Coordinates of C-alpha atoms in Angstrom, one line a residue:
Chain A
X18 CA 116.6 165.3 111.6
X19 CA 118.4 163.8 114.6
X20 CA 121.0 165.8 116.4
X21 CA 124.1 165.5 114.3
X22 CA 126.9 166.6 116.7
X23 CA 129.4 167.2 113.8
X24 CA 127.0 169.6 112.1
X25 CA 126.2 171.4 115.4
X26 CA 130.0 171.6 116.2
X27 CA 130.8 173.0 112.7
X28 CA 128.0 175.5 113.3
X29 CA 129.5 176.8 116.6
X30 CA 132.7 177.5 114.6
X31 CA 130.7 179.5 112.1
X32 CA 129.4 181.7 115.0
X33 CA 133.0 182.4 116.1
X34 CA 134.0 183.7 112.6
X35 CA 135.1 187.2 112.4
X36 CA 136.3 187.1 115.9
X37 CA 139.4 186.7 118.0
X38 CA 140.1 183.8 120.3
X39 CA 142.5 184.7 123.1
X40 CA 144.8 182.6 125.3
X41 CA 144.2 183.3 129.0
X42 CA 145.7 181.7 132.1
X43 CA 143.6 183.2 134.9
X44 CA 139.9 184.3 135.4
X45 CA 141.2 187.9 135.5
X46 CA 142.7 187.6 132.1
X47 CA 139.6 185.8 130.8
X48 CA 137.5 188.9 132.0
X49 CA 139.9 191.3 130.3
X50 CA 139.7 189.3 127.1
X51 CA 135.9 189.1 127.2
X52 CA 135.7 192.9 127.9
X53 CA 138.1 193.6 125.0
X54 CA 135.7 191.6 122.6
X55 CA 137.1 188.1 122.4
X56 CA 134.7 185.7 120.8
X57 CA 136.1 182.8 122.9
X58 CA 139.0 182.2 125.2
X59 CA 141.5 179.4 125.4
X60 CA 142.1 178.4 129.0
X61 CA 145.6 177.2 129.6
X62 CA 148.1 177.2 132.5
X63 CA 151.0 178.7 130.6
X64 CA 150.8 180.7 127.2
X65 CA 153.0 179.3 124.5
X66 CA 155.8 181.7 125.0
X67 CA 156.2 180.5 128.5
X68 CA 155.8 176.8 127.5
X69 CA 158.6 177.4 125.1
X70 CA 160.8 179.1 127.8
X71 CA 160.1 176.5 130.4
X72 CA 160.8 173.4 128.2
X73 CA 159.9 170.0 129.6
X74 CA 156.7 168.1 129.1
X75 CA 153.6 170.3 128.6
X76 CA 150.2 168.8 129.4
X77 CA 146.5 169.5 129.6
X78 CA 145.7 172.2 132.2
X79 CA 144.2 171.5 135.6
X80 CA 140.5 171.1 135.3
X81 CA 140.0 173.3 138.4
X82 CA 141.8 176.2 136.6
X83 CA 139.7 175.7 133.5
X84 CA 136.5 175.6 135.5
X85 CA 137.6 178.9 137.2
X86 CA 137.7 180.5 133.7
X87 CA 134.4 178.9 132.6
X88 CA 132.7 180.5 135.7
X89 CA 134.4 183.9 135.0
X90 CA 133.0 184.5 131.5
X91 CA 129.9 183.9 129.4
X92 CA 131.7 183.4 126.0
X93 CA 132.8 180.0 124.9
X94 CA 135.8 178.4 126.6
X95 CA 138.3 176.2 124.8
X96 CA 141.1 174.1 126.3
X97 CA 144.1 172.2 124.8
X98 CA 144.8 168.5 125.1
X99 CA 148.0 166.8 123.7
X100 CA 147.9 165.3 120.3
X101 CA 146.6 161.7 120.5
X102 CA 145.8 162.0 124.3
X103 CA 142.1 160.9 124.1
X104 CA 141.9 160.5 127.9
X105 CA 142.7 164.2 128.4
X106 CA 140.0 165.0 125.8
X107 CA 137.5 162.8 127.7
X108 CA 138.3 164.8 130.8
X109 CA 137.7 168.1 129.0
X110 CA 134.5 166.7 127.7
X111 CA 133.4 165.8 131.1
X112 CA 133.8 169.4 132.3
X113 CA 131.7 170.5 129.3
X114 CA 134.3 172.5 127.5
X115 CA 133.0 174.3 124.4
X116 CA 135.9 173.3 122.2
X117 CA 138.9 171.1 122.5
X118 CA 142.2 172.2 120.8
X119 CA 144.2 169.0 120.0
X120 CA 147.3 171.1 120.0
X121 CA 150.9 170.9 118.9
X122 CA 151.7 173.5 121.5
X123 CA 151.6 170.8 124.2
X124 CA 153.9 167.7 124.0
X125 CA 152.4 165.1 121.8
X126 CA 151.2 162.0 123.6
X127 CA 151.1 159.9 120.5
X128 CA 153.6 160.1 117.7
X129 CA 151.4 158.2 115.1
X130 CA 147.8 158.6 115.9
X131 CA 145.6 161.6 116.5
X132 CA 142.5 161.5 118.5
X133 CA 139.4 159.8 116.9
X134 CA 137.5 163.0 117.2
X135 CA 134.2 161.4 115.9
X136 CA 133.9 159.5 119.2
X137 CA 133.3 162.8 121.0
X138 CA 130.2 165.0 121.4
X139 CA 132.2 168.2 122.0
X140 CA 134.0 169.9 119.1
X141 CA 137.6 169.8 118.3
X142 CA 139.8 172.4 116.5
X143 CA 143.2 171.2 115.1
X144 CA 146.2 172.9 113.6
X145 CA 147.3 172.4 110.0
X146 CA 150.3 173.5 107.9
X147 CA 148.7 172.5 104.5
X148 CA 145.6 171.3 102.9
X149 CA 146.5 167.6 103.4
X150 CA 147.0 168.0 107.2
X151 CA 143.7 170.0 107.3
X152 CA 141.6 167.4 105.5
X153 CA 143.1 164.5 107.5
X154 CA 142.1 166.3 110.8
X155 CA 138.7 166.9 109.4
X156 CA 138.4 163.2 108.4
X157 CA 139.2 162.4 112.0
X158 CA 136.4 164.6 113.1
X159 CA 137.8 168.1 113.6
X160 CA 135.0 170.7 113.3
X161 CA 137.3 173.6 112.9
X162 CA 140.9 174.1 111.6
X163 CA 143.5 176.7 112.4
X164 CA 147.0 177.3 110.9
X165 CA 149.7 175.9 113.1
X166 CA 151.9 178.9 112.7
X167 CA 154.7 178.9 115.3
X168 CA 153.2 179.4 118.6
X169 CA 154.8 181.5 121.3
X170 CA 157.2 183.4 118.9
X171 CA 155.4 186.6 118.1
X172 CA 156.6 185.9 114.6
X173 CA 153.8 185.7 112.0
X174 CA 155.9 184.2 109.2
X175 CA 154.8 180.6 109.7
X176 CA 151.1 181.4 110.0
X177 CA 151.5 183.3 106.7
X178 CA 153.3 180.4 105.0
X179 CA 150.7 177.9 106.2
X180 CA 147.7 180.0 105.2
X181 CA 149.2 180.8 101.8
X182 CA 149.9 177.2 101.2
X183 CA 146.5 176.0 102.2
X184 CA 144.8 178.7 100.0
X185 CA 147.0 178.0 97.0
X186 CA 146.3 174.3 97.3
X187 CA 142.5 175.0 97.6
X188 CA 142.7 177.1 94.4
X189 CA 144.7 174.3 92.7
X190 CA 142.1 171.7 93.6
X191 CA 139.3 174.0 92.6
X192 CA 140.7 174.4 89.1
X193 CA 141.3 170.6 88.4
X194 CA 139.1 168.6 86.2
X195 CA 137.1 166.0 88.0
X196 CA 139.1 163.0 86.8
X197 CA 142.3 164.6 88.3
X198 CA 140.8 164.6 91.8
X199 CA 141.4 160.9 92.4
X200 CA 145.1 161.4 92.1
X201 CA 145.0 164.6 94.1
X202 CA 143.3 162.6 96.9
X203 CA 146.2 160.1 96.7
X204 CA 148.9 162.8 96.8
X205 CA 147.3 164.6 99.7
X206 CA 146.7 161.3 101.5
X207 CA 143.0 162.1 102.2
X208 CA 139.6 160.7 101.3
X209 CA 138.3 161.5 97.8
X210 CA 135.0 162.9 99.1
X211 CA 136.8 165.7 101.0
X212 CA 138.8 166.6 97.9
X213 CA 135.6 166.7 95.9
X214 CA 134.1 169.1 98.5
X215 CA 137.1 171.4 98.2
X216 CA 136.8 171.2 94.4
X217 CA 133.1 172.1 94.4
X218 CA 133.2 174.7 97.1
X219 CA 136.6 176.3 96.8
X220 CA 137.0 176.2 100.6
X221 CA 137.6 173.8 103.5
X222 CA 134.5 171.9 104.8
X223 CA 134.9 173.7 108.1
X224 CA 135.8 177.2 109.4
X225 CA 139.6 178.0 109.1
X226 CA 141.3 180.4 111.5
X227 CA 144.8 181.8 111.7
X228 CA 147.0 181.1 114.7
X229 CA 150.6 181.2 115.8
X230 CA 152.6 184.3 116.1
X231 CA 149.9 187.0 115.6
X232 CA 151.0 190.0 117.8
X233 CA 149.6 193.2 116.3
X234 CA 146.4 194.6 114.6
X235 CA 148.3 194.5 111.4
X236 CA 149.2 190.9 111.7
X237 CA 145.6 190.0 112.3
X238 CA 144.5 192.1 109.3
X239 CA 147.2 190.4 107.2
X240 CA 145.9 187.0 108.1
X241 CA 142.2 188.0 107.4
X242 CA 143.2 189.4 104.0
X243 CA 145.1 186.1 103.2
X244 CA 141.8 184.2 103.8
X245 CA 141.6 183.5 107.5
X246 CA 138.0 183.5 108.9
X247 CA 139.1 184.7 112.3
X248 CA 142.3 184.8 114.4
X249 CA 143.7 183.1 117.5
X250 CA 146.0 185.3 119.6
X251 CA 148.1 183.5 122.1
X252 CA 151.1 185.0 123.7
X253 CA 150.8 188.2 121.8
X254 CA 148.3 189.9 124.1
X255 CA 149.4 189.1 127.7
X256 CA 153.1 189.3 126.8
X257 CA 152.6 192.9 125.6
X258 CA 152.8 196.2 127.5
X259 CA 149.1 197.0 127.4
X260 CA 147.0 193.8 127.1
X261 CA 143.5 195.5 127.3
X262 CA 144.3 198.1 124.6
X263 CA 146.0 195.6 122.2
X264 CA 143.3 193.0 122.6
X265 CA 140.6 195.5 121.8
X266 CA 142.6 196.8 118.8
X267 CA 143.1 193.4 117.4
X268 CA 139.4 192.7 117.7
X269 CA 138.5 195.8 115.7
X270 CA 141.3 195.0 113.1
X271 CA 139.7 191.6 112.4
X272 CA 136.3 193.3 111.8
X273 CA 137.6 196.0 109.6
X274 CA 140.6 194.2 108.1
X275 CA 140.6 196.0 104.8
X276 CA 140.2 199.6 106.1
X277 CA 143.8 200.7 106.2
X278 CA 142.9 204.1 107.7
X279 CA 141.1 202.5 110.6
X280 CA 144.1 200.0 111.0
X281 CA 146.4 202.9 111.2
X282 CA 144.4 204.4 114.1
X283 CA 144.1 201.1 115.8
X284 CA 147.9 200.5 115.6
X285 CA 148.7 203.8 117.4
X286 CA 150.1 203.9 120.8
X287 CA 149.6 200.3 121.8
X288 CA 152.6 200.2 124.0
X289 CA 155.3 197.6 123.8
X290 CA 154.6 194.6 121.5
X291 CA 155.6 191.1 122.5
X292 CA 159.4 191.0 121.9
X293 CA 159.2 187.7 120.1
X294 CA 161.8 185.4 118.6
X295 CA 162.6 184.8 115.0
X296 CA 162.0 181.4 113.5
X297 CA 165.7 180.9 112.8
X298 CA 166.4 181.4 116.6
X299 CA 163.9 178.7 117.7
X300 CA 165.2 175.3 118.9
X301 CA 161.8 173.6 119.0
X302 CA 159.5 173.7 115.9
X303 CA 156.0 173.0 117.4
X304 CA 154.6 173.1 113.8
X305 CA 156.4 169.9 113.0
X306 CA 154.3 168.0 115.6
X307 CA 151.5 165.8 114.3
X308 CA 151.0 165.4 110.5
Chain B
X11 CA 115.3 196.0 97.5
X12 CA 118.5 196.1 99.5
X13 CA 119.1 194.4 102.9
X14 CA 122.0 195.4 105.2
X15 CA 123.7 192.6 107.2
X16 CA 125.6 193.6 110.3
X17 CA 129.0 192.1 109.6
X18 CA 131.0 193.0 112.8
X19 CA 131.4 189.4 113.8
X20 CA 129.6 186.0 113.5
X21 CA 127.7 184.2 110.8
X22 CA 126.8 187.1 108.5
X23 CA 128.0 185.4 105.3
X24 CA 125.4 182.6 105.8
X25 CA 122.6 185.3 105.8
X26 CA 124.0 186.9 102.6
X27 CA 123.9 183.5 100.9
X28 CA 120.3 182.9 102.1
X29 CA 119.3 186.3 100.6
X30 CA 121.1 185.6 97.3
X31 CA 119.3 182.3 97.0
X32 CA 116.0 184.2 97.0
X33 CA 117.2 186.9 94.7
X34 CA 117.6 189.7 97.2
X35 CA 120.5 192.1 97.2
X36 CA 122.5 192.5 100.4
X37 CA 125.5 194.5 101.7
X38 CA 127.7 194.4 104.7
X39 CA 127.7 196.9 107.6
X40 CA 131.0 197.3 109.3
X41 CA 131.3 200.9 110.1
X42 CA 129.3 204.2 109.9
X43 CA 130.0 204.9 106.3
X44 CA 128.2 201.7 105.3
X45 CA 124.8 203.0 106.5
X46 CA 125.0 206.3 104.6
X47 CA 122.7 205.2 101.9
X48 CA 119.0 204.2 102.5
X49 CA 118.2 200.5 102.7
X50 CA 115.1 198.4 103.3
X51 CA 115.9 196.0 106.0
X52 CA 118.6 194.9 108.5
X53 CA 119.8 191.5 109.6
X54 CA 121.8 191.1 112.9
X55 CA 123.4 187.7 112.7
X56 CA 124.4 185.0 115.2
X57 CA 127.8 185.3 116.9
X58 CA 128.7 186.7 120.3
X59 CA 126.3 189.4 121.5
X60 CA 129.0 190.8 123.8
X61 CA 131.3 191.6 121.0
X62 CA 128.8 192.7 118.4
X63 CA 127.3 195.0 121.0
X64 CA 130.6 196.4 122.0
X65 CA 131.7 197.0 118.4
X66 CA 128.4 198.6 117.5
X67 CA 128.9 201.0 120.2
X68 CA 132.5 201.8 119.6
X69 CA 132.1 202.1 115.8
X70 CA 129.3 204.6 116.2
X71 CA 126.6 202.2 114.8
X72 CA 124.5 201.6 117.9
X73 CA 122.6 205.0 118.1
X74 CA 121.9 205.4 114.4
X75 CA 120.7 201.8 114.1
X76 CA 118.5 202.1 117.1
X77 CA 116.9 205.3 115.6
X78 CA 116.3 203.5 112.3
X79 CA 114.6 200.6 114.0
X80 CA 112.5 202.8 116.3
X81 CA 111.3 204.7 113.2
X82 CA 110.3 201.6 111.5
X83 CA 113.2 199.9 109.6
X84 CA 112.5 196.1 109.5
X85 CA 115.0 194.1 111.5
X86 CA 115.6 190.4 111.8
X87 CA 117.9 189.3 114.7
X88 CA 119.1 185.6 115.0
X89 CA 120.5 184.3 118.3
X90 CA 123.0 187.1 119.3
X91 CA 120.8 189.4 117.2
X92 CA 117.9 188.5 119.4
X93 CA 119.9 189.4 122.5
X94 CA 120.9 192.8 121.0
X95 CA 117.2 193.7 120.2
X96 CA 115.9 192.6 123.6
X97 CA 114.9 195.2 126.1
X98 CA 115.9 192.9 129.0
X99 CA 118.4 190.1 129.3
X100 CA 117.8 188.1 132.5
X101 CA 121.4 187.0 133.2
X102 CA 123.3 189.8 131.6
X103 CA 123.6 193.4 132.9
X104 CA 124.2 194.8 129.4
X105 CA 121.5 195.9 127.0
X106 CA 122.3 197.0 123.6
X107 CA 119.7 198.2 121.0
X108 CA 117.0 197.3 123.4
X109 CA 114.2 198.1 121.0
X110 CA 111.9 195.0 121.4
X111 CA 109.5 194.2 124.3
X112 CA 111.0 190.8 125.1
X113 CA 113.0 189.4 128.0
X114 CA 115.7 186.9 127.0
X115 CA 117.9 184.4 128.7
X116 CA 121.4 184.2 127.4
X117 CA 123.1 180.7 126.9
X118 CA 119.8 179.4 128.1
X119 CA 120.6 175.8 127.0
X120 CA 124.0 175.8 128.6
X121 CA 127.3 175.2 126.9
X122 CA 128.0 173.6 123.5
X123 CA 126.8 170.2 124.7
X124 CA 123.4 171.8 125.1
X125 CA 123.3 172.8 121.3
X126 CA 120.7 170.9 119.3
X127 CA 118.7 170.7 116.2
X128 CA 114.9 170.1 115.9
X129 CA 111.8 170.8 113.8
X130 CA 108.9 172.9 115.1
X131 CA 106.0 174.9 113.9
X132 CA 106.6 178.6 113.0
X133 CA 103.3 180.5 113.0
X134 CA 102.2 181.3 109.4
X135 CA 104.9 179.1 107.7
X136 CA 104.5 175.6 109.2
X137 CA 107.2 173.2 110.4
X138 CA 110.7 174.6 109.9
X139 CA 114.2 173.2 110.8
X140 CA 115.7 174.9 113.8
X141 CA 119.4 174.8 114.8
X142 CA 120.2 176.1 118.3
X143 CA 123.9 176.9 119.0
X144 CA 124.6 178.0 122.6
X145 CA 121.2 179.6 122.1
X146 CA 119.2 182.1 124.1
X147 CA 115.4 181.8 124.5
X148 CA 112.7 184.4 125.3
X149 CA 111.3 184.0 128.8
X150 CA 108.5 186.6 128.4
X151 CA 107.0 189.0 125.9
X152 CA 105.1 192.2 126.5
X153 CA 103.3 195.0 124.5
X154 CA 102.0 193.9 121.1
X155 CA 104.8 191.2 120.7
X156 CA 103.5 188.1 118.9
X157 CA 104.9 184.7 119.7
X158 CA 105.8 182.8 116.5
X159 CA 107.3 179.7 117.7
X160 CA 107.9 177.6 120.8
X161 CA 110.0 174.6 121.5
X162 CA 109.6 172.6 124.7
X163 CA 107.4 175.4 126.2
X164 CA 110.1 178.1 125.6
X165 CA 109.6 181.0 123.2
X166 CA 112.1 180.8 120.3
X167 CA 110.7 183.2 117.7
X168 CA 108.6 186.4 118.1
X169 CA 107.6 189.5 116.1
X170 CA 106.7 193.0 117.2
X171 CA 105.7 195.2 114.3
X172 CA 108.9 195.7 112.2
X173 CA 111.1 193.5 114.5
X174 CA 111.5 189.8 114.0
X175 CA 113.8 187.5 116.2
X176 CA 114.6 183.9 116.3
X177 CA 116.7 182.1 119.0
X178 CA 117.7 179.6 116.3
X179 CA 119.6 180.0 113.1
X180 CA 117.5 179.8 109.9
X181 CA 120.6 180.8 108.0
X182 CA 122.3 177.4 108.8
X183 CA 119.7 175.2 107.1
X184 CA 118.5 175.0 103.5
X185 CA 115.0 176.2 104.3
X186 CA 114.7 179.9 103.0
X187 CA 111.1 180.4 104.2
X188 CA 111.9 182.5 107.3
X189 CA 114.1 184.8 105.1
X190 CA 111.3 185.1 102.6
X191 CA 108.9 186.0 105.5
X192 CA 111.4 188.8 106.6
X193 CA 111.8 190.0 103.0
X194 CA 108.0 190.3 102.8
X195 CA 108.1 192.5 105.9
X196 CA 110.7 194.7 104.2
X197 CA 108.6 194.9 101.0
X198 CA 105.6 196.1 103.0
X199 CA 107.8 198.7 104.7
X200 CA 109.1 200.0 101.4
X201 CA 105.5 200.4 100.2
X202 CA 104.4 202.4 103.2

């Protein structure tokens, strides 16, 4: 069998399962994240909460800054490019990033087309609000999916909404008779073979993480119990009072997400959580970017 | 027969599916309570060795599991599992269970662009598919460790008595023969 990059890239996501991927902006933060038990880090210049506060156009990070983080840790390093900005993705591939996040957190570069991810050797993770979006991204070559949630808010409500919706649509497809799948593919605006996969396997063809607004061990456990295979934590860690302790607690909460007694211990004395903003107070809905 | 699968992080479900395919019962190990009852073999899956090692330690699993392995419990480590069992890791100051006489190199093929798939001979089984994901390899073995497979001159599978390791991921392919090989090790252990 020749080297099938898509298979290998899906396989890397399988190795990340049951883990926490943390946003970091400096090599020092990356080391803290690695020591706390992150399974990968997302290198970016500003965490989503600060992107939100700063406004303006938000772009791919400086490759030099990303390389600094690659040199600081031994775990996989991810970085974000703008939706549709395949030149940024080419640059990230050139510096041998382990995963590219084609992310709605940055300002979209193309309001119609996502990147043709099948043209790349490095893997992509993409955000999705529902099953249709998830399968469209997979059809474009995404090897991993995450919920969009609402980044930089510390409010988990949207991640919950997206995960619940995806899971309920998967259950609906799973219970259909086979002749109903053609119409389901039409409704979801996705290819039939991906719908057939979901019908037969009762899951997405790739690993599915939760992201957007996760701020506490309880949030992480909630997302895992709702069917996430792992968790991204962005602003929630380094915008909190005690990042080391909170990060380590979230890692353990993802491993033992059904053990309420352990979750209670993990939730104790974590210092101040990220203040956060409610979804009603947000002016910019990042989840609406890229469909 | 009951095989425990360390389920702290990584690709543990894939191993459970492989065991189910060959009709072997498995259970997940996430905390100390889970290893209270006796079992016949242990699988340490792929994932990130740094986290699995850290969590094993903090959840009080490292010492009991090391003792079980040293007293003969069959164990099968894939990728990160190989690193956790290695006595030495060339490019990492940590060591974890450190029960097997091998020296490993972490991320030995580089970043994700270095991940690859191949087919190579596994001693006693024949040609098997091998998927390497940000994989380690074994740079040297000592004691009575037996080399079971090599790819491009690098050692990618080895066995020392009750301990079996692969740098690749047999759980990611359809071929169940390496899992059968390990279960055979467990059966012999149960009989002893």
